[in-house]
Structure formats: C-alpha cells, structure tokens
Coordinates of C-alpha atoms in Angstrom, one line a residue:
M1166 CA -9.6 16.3 45.1
G1167 CA -8.9 12.6 47.1
L1168 CA -6.8 9.7 45.3
F1169 CA -9.9 8.1 44.9
D1170 CA -11.6 10.8 43.2
I1171 CA -8.6 10.6 40.5
F1172 CA -9.0 7.0 40.1
S1173 CA -12.6 7.3 39.4
K1174 CA -11.7 10.2 37.2
E1175 CA -9.4 8.1 35.3
K1176 CA -11.5 4.9 35.0
R1177 CA -14.7 7.2 33.6
E1178 CA -12.5 8.9 31.2
E1179 CA -11.0 5.0 30.4
R1180 CA -14.5 3.7 29.7
A1181 CA -15.7 6.8 27.6
L1182 CA -12.6 6.2 25.0
A1183 CA -13.1 2.8 25.0
G1184 CA -17.0 3.1 24.5
N1185 CA -16.0 5.5 21.2
I1186 CA -13.8 3.5 19.9
Q1187 CA -16.4 0.8 19.8
R1188 CA -19.2 3.1 18.5
T1189 CA -16.6 4.0 15.7
V1190 CA -16.0 1.2 14.3
N1191 CA -20.0 -0.5 15.2
K1192 CA -21.2 -0.6 11.5
Y1193 CA -24.5 -1.2 13.1
A1194 CA -24.9 2.3 14.6
Q1195 CA -26.6 4.8 13.5
T1196 CA -24.2 7.5 11.2
G1197 CA -25.1 10.6 13.9
D1198 CA -23.9 8.0 16.8
R1199 CA -20.7 7.3 14.5
Y1200 CA -19.4 10.7 14.2
R1201 CA -20.6 12.1 17.4
A1202 CA -18.2 9.0 18.5
M1203 CA -15.4 10.1 15.8
E1204 CA -15.7 13.7 16.7
A1205 CA -14.6 13.0 20.6
L1206 CA -11.8 10.6 19.9
A1207 CA -10.7 13.4 17.4
T1208 CA -10.9 16.2 20.5
E1209 CA -9.6 13.6 23.1
G1210 CA -6.5 13.5 20.8
S1211 CA -4.4 11.3 22.6
A1212 CA -2.6 8.4 19.9
E1213 CA -4.4 5.9 21.1
A1214 CA -8.2 8.1 20.3
L1215 CA -6.2 8.6 17.0
Y1216 CA -5.8 5.1 16.9
G1217 CA -9.5 4.3 17.7
L1218 CA -10.2 6.7 15.0
C1219 CA -7.7 5.5 12.3
R1220 CA -9.6 1.8 13.1
R1221 CA -12.5 3.3 11.4
F1222 CA -11.0 2.7 7.6
S1223 CA -11.2 -0.7 8.6
M1224 CA -15.0 -1.2 9.1
M1225 CA -17.2 -1.7 6.0
Y1226 CA -20.4 0.2 6.1
D1227 CA -23.2 -1.4 4.1
K1228 CA -24.0 2.1 2.5
S1229 CA -21.3 2.5 0.4
I1230 CA -21.7 6.7 0.2
E1231 CA -21.9 6.9 4.0
D1232 CA -19.2 4.8 4.2
E1233 CA -16.7 6.7 2.0
Q1234 CA -18.0 10.4 3.4
E1235 CA -16.8 9.2 6.9
K1236 CA -13.7 8.0 5.8
E1237 CA -13.0 10.9 4.1
W1238 CA -14.0 12.7 7.8
V1239 CA -11.2 10.6 9.3
F1240 CA -8.5 11.0 6.9
D1241 CA -9.3 14.9 6.7
T1242 CA -8.9 15.4 10.6
L1243 CA -6.0 12.8 11.0
V1244 CA -4.4 15.0 8.7
A1245 CA -5.2 18.4 10.3
K1246 CA -3.5 16.7 13.1
G1247 CA -0.4 16.4 11.3
E1248 CA 2.8 15.3 12.9
G1249 CA 0.3 14.4 16.1
A1250 CA -1.0 11.8 14.4
L1251 CA 1.8 10.0 12.9
P1252 CA 2.4 7.3 16.1
A1253 CA -1.6 6.3 15.8
V1254 CA -0.5 6.1 11.8
K1255 CA 2.4 4.3 11.8
R1256 CA 0.9 1.5 14.9
Y1257 CA -2.1 1.4 12.7
L1258 CA 0.0 0.1 9.8
I1259 CA 1.5 -2.3 11.3
A1260 CA -1.6 -3.6 12.7
A1261 CA -3.9 -3.1 9.9
E1262 CA -4.6 -5.6 6.9
S1263 CA -5.4 -3.2 4.5
V1264 CA -3.7 0.0 4.5
S1265 CA -4.2 2.2 1.6
W1266 CA -6.4 4.7 3.5
P1267 CA -3.5 5.1 6.6
L1268 CA -1.0 5.1 3.8
R1269 CA -2.7 8.3 2.4
V1270 CA -2.7 9.8 5.9
L1271 CA 1.2 9.2 6.2
Q1272 CA 1.9 10.7 2.6
K1273 CA 0.5 14.0 3.7
I1274 CA 1.5 14.0 7.6
A1275 CA 5.2 12.9 7.4
P1276 CA 7.8 15.5 8.3
S1277 CA 9.7 14.4 5.2
K1278 CA 9.6 11.9 2.3
D1279 CA 12.5 10.1 3.8
A1280 CA 10.7 9.8 7.3
E1281 CA 7.3 8.4 4.9
L1282 CA 9.7 5.8 3.4
E1283 CA 11.6 5.0 6.8
I1284 CA 7.7 3.8 8.0
V1285 CA 6.6 2.1 5.2
A1286 CA 10.3 -0.1 4.8
E1287 CA 9.1 -1.0 8.5
V1288 CA 5.6 -2.0 7.9
L1289 CA 7.1 -4.3 4.9
A1290 CA 9.8 -5.5 6.2
R1291 CA 7.4 -7.6 8.2
H1292 CA 5.3 -9.2 5.2
E1293 CA 8.7 -10.7 3.6
P1294 CA 9.0 -12.1 0.4
G1295 CA 6.8 -15.4 0.3
Y1296 CA 3.3 -16.5 1.3
E1297 CA 0.7 -15.1 2.9
R1298 CA -2.8 -16.0 3.0
D1299 CA -3.4 -12.6 2.0
P1300 CA -1.3 -10.6 -0.1
T1301 CA -3.2 -7.4 0.5
K1302 CA -1.4 -5.2 2.6
K1303 CA 1.9 -6.4 0.7
I1304 CA 0.6 -5.4 -2.3
Q1305 CA -0.7 -1.9 -1.0
L1306 CA 2.6 -1.0 0.5
I1307 CA 4.5 -2.2 -2.7
R1308 CA 2.2 -0.1 -5.0
H1309 CA 2.6 3.3 -2.3
L1310 CA 6.2 2.7 -2.8
G1311 CA 6.2 2.8 -6.6
L1312 CA 4.6 6.3 -6.4
M1313 CA 7.5 7.6 -4.3
K1314 CA 9.8 8.4 -6.6
H1315 CA 12.8 8.0 -4.1
P1316 CA 15.8 6.2 -4.9
K1317 CA 16.2 3.6 -1.9
V1318 CA 12.6 2.7 -3.0
P1319 CA 13.7 -0.1 -6.1
P1320 CA 16.3 -2.4 -3.7
L1321 CA 13.2 -2.8 -1.3
V1322 CA 10.9 -4.2 -4.1
A1323 CA 13.0 -5.6 -6.2
P1324 CA 13.1 -8.6 -3.9
Y1325 CA 9.2 -9.3 -4.6
L1326 CA 9.9 -10.5 -7.9
E1327 CA 10.3 -13.3 -6.1
D1328 CA 7.0 -13.8 -4.0
M1329 CA 5.1 -16.0 -4.2
D1330 CA 1.9 -14.5 -5.1
E1331 CA 1.4 -13.3 -8.8
G1332 CA -0.7 -10.2 -7.5
V1333 CA 2.6 -9.4 -5.6
R1334 CA 4.7 -9.7 -8.4
F1335 CA 2.9 -8.1 -10.7
A1336 CA 2.9 -5.1 -8.0
A1337 CA 6.7 -5.2 -7.8
I1338 CA 7.4 -4.9 -12.0
E1339 CA 4.3 -2.1 -12.1
A1340 CA 6.9 0.0 -9.4
L1341 CA 10.0 -0.6 -10.9
L1342 CA 8.9 -0.2 -14.6
A1343 CA 7.7 3.2 -13.1
L1344 CA 10.7 4.1 -10.8
K1345 CA 12.5 3.7 -13.9
N1346 CA 16.3 2.6 -11.9
Q1347 CA 17.6 0.9 -14.9
E1348 CA 20.6 -0.6 -12.6
V1349 CA 18.7 -2.7 -10.4
A1350 CA 15.7 -3.3 -12.0
R1351 CA 16.6 -4.5 -15.5
D1352 CA 18.2 -7.9 -14.8
K1353 CA 16.3 -8.8 -12.5
L1354 CA 13.0 -8.1 -14.5
L1355 CA 15.0 -10.2 -17.0
A1356 CA 15.7 -13.4 -14.7
L1357 CA 12.0 -13.3 -14.0
F1358 CA 11.2 -13.0 -17.9
V1359 CA 13.2 -15.9 -18.9
S1360 CA 12.2 -18.3 -15.6
D1361 CA 11.0 -21.7 -16.9
S1362 CA 9.5 -21.3 -13.2
E1363 CA 6.9 -18.5 -13.8
E1364 CA 4.1 -18.8 -15.7
S1365 CA 2.3 -15.8 -15.6
L1366 CA 1.6 -14.6 -19.1
R1367 CA 0.2 -11.4 -17.7
L1368 CA 3.8 -10.3 -15.9
R1369 CA 5.8 -11.2 -19.1
I1370 CA 2.9 -9.0 -21.3
R1371 CA 4.3 -6.4 -18.3
I1372 CA 7.6 -6.6 -18.8
A1373 CA 7.8 -6.1 -22.7
E1374 CA 5.5 -3.5 -22.2
G1375 CA 8.0 -1.6 -20.1
F1376 CA 10.7 -2.3 -22.3
A1377 CA 9.2 -1.3 -25.0
D1378 CA 8.2 2.2 -23.6
L1379 CA 11.6 2.4 -21.5
G1380 CA 13.6 1.7 -24.5
W1381 CA 15.8 -0.5 -22.3
L1382 CA 18.0 -3.5 -23.9
V1383 CA 17.7 -7.2 -22.9
H1384 CA 21.7 -8.0 -23.4
G1385 CA 22.7 -11.1 -21.7
F1386 CA 19.0 -12.8 -21.9
R1387 CA 18.4 -12.1 -25.5
G1388 CA 18.2 -15.8 -26.4
G1389 CA 15.7 -16.9 -23.9
F1390 CA 14.1 -13.7 -23.8
E1391 CA 12.7 -14.4 -27.5
K1392 CA 11.4 -17.7 -26.5
K1393 CA 8.9 -16.0 -24.3
L1394 CA 8.3 -13.2 -25.9
P1395 CA 4.5 -13.1 -25.5
D1396 CA 2.6 -12.3 -28.9
G1397 CA 2.5 -9.0 -30.2
F1398 CA 6.5 -7.8 -29.8
H1399 CA 9.7 -8.6 -31.0
L1400 CA 13.0 -7.8 -30.8
D1401 CA 15.4 -5.3 -33.2
R1402 CA 18.7 -5.7 -33.9
E1403 CA 20.1 -4.1 -31.0
G1404 CA 18.3 -5.5 -28.6
H1405 CA 15.1 -3.3 -27.9
V1406 CA 11.6 -4.4 -27.6
M1407 CA 9.1 -3.0 -30.7
R1408 CA 5.7 -3.2 -30.6
L1409 CA 4.4 -5.3 -34.0
K1410 CA 2.1 -2.5 -35.9
K1411 CA -1.6 -3.9 -36.4
P1412 CA -2.6 -3.9 -39.7
E1413 CA -4.1 -1.3 -40.6

C-alpha cells in the first residue's frame, strides 16, 4: 500500500467518524439513522468516537420517550466499555453544560471512589463559587458529591455556601447535611443561617430541618439563630432545633 493510499484511508476514516458524530447529535435525523451512527461510534471505540457518543447526552430529541431510550443506550454502551471510556467521559464532563448523565457513567466506570472524586473535583474547580450565567452544571456536580459519602467531599462543597446563586447554595446545604460531617459543616451552615445578607427563607428552613434531624447544637450562634428561626421551629434549653408540634 502506497503512502497516498494510507493518507486516503485515514481521510476516509476521519470523514466517516465526523459523519457518524454529526448524525448522532442531529435531532432531525431518523431514529434508525442515529442508532446506526451510534453503533458505528461504539464499534470504532476510539477516544474521539466515544466522546462523540457522549455528545448524544446534550441533544434533546422532540420525542421524549425515544430521547430517553437513546440516552439509556448510550449510557449502557459507555458503561460496558469500562475504564476505556474514562478519557472521553472526563473530556465531556469538562466541556458539557449539563452533566447528570456522564456523572452516572463515571460512577459506574471509575476504578475507585478516589478516582471518581478526583475527576469530579477537577471539573468542579473550573466552576468556582461566584457568578455563573447558568449554574446548572455546578448544581449537578454538588448534588453528585453529596451522594458520594467520601471524607474529602465536605471541604469541597462548603465554599459553595457563599455562591451568588440561591440554587447552588441550596444544593450545597443539602449535600453537607446528607454527608453529616459536623466538624466541617456545622459552623458554616450556622454562619449562613444568621447572615443578614442571606434572604432565602427556603435555605433557612432547610438548615433548621437538617439541624433538627441530625441533632446538631447551635452553640455560639444562638442569639442570631433565634432571631431568624422560621415558623414551625424553636430551640430547647440545650440548643437543639426542635419542630413545633402541629395541633391535632
């Protein structure tokens, strides 16, 4: 085979790959054509092909049932690839605006919880606390961290209690309460609760609920805490948050 033939073959393969990726993310293509393109990418199996397959997660098809089925197919296919899909999934996590699907894949294919956490932390580090036009990705990452039950997670999540977006702050509260690390979370949650700059009643109710459920004390913050305590709660003498009993 001559040099020209080798280059020609490479060009054909590049065009075929590009075409299959394009059909995979084309919402106007026929379902059968998309499946054939996705199957071709899975068979090709290169990092670029699997990244193209990941991109199907970002495309919303008008027919919701078929859309979900196709995404489930991509999910199952990537999981079946195991660690071989990890570079493509990580690249997509960094690039994508919504990451709920690839986070599910990562959870299945990462070789360990430490490896999974390292990737999620690297992606989250690109979305520091502060203003973001669309905080969806940040919220999804924090929610995922809240499910990991890893000792290194609470210090990663806690700074997002100071995010500008109320939804991000709420996700951070939920994650910290779920992780139950009092040493990291208690004082930071109390500081947010008593802050005059925090205007969200929803956040204060969630913190009060969490402290009531976990039995955490409000020592050091009692005066400010009582002033901002939502209806339906009170503090006992020891400083436990208690729910008021509803009249029967």
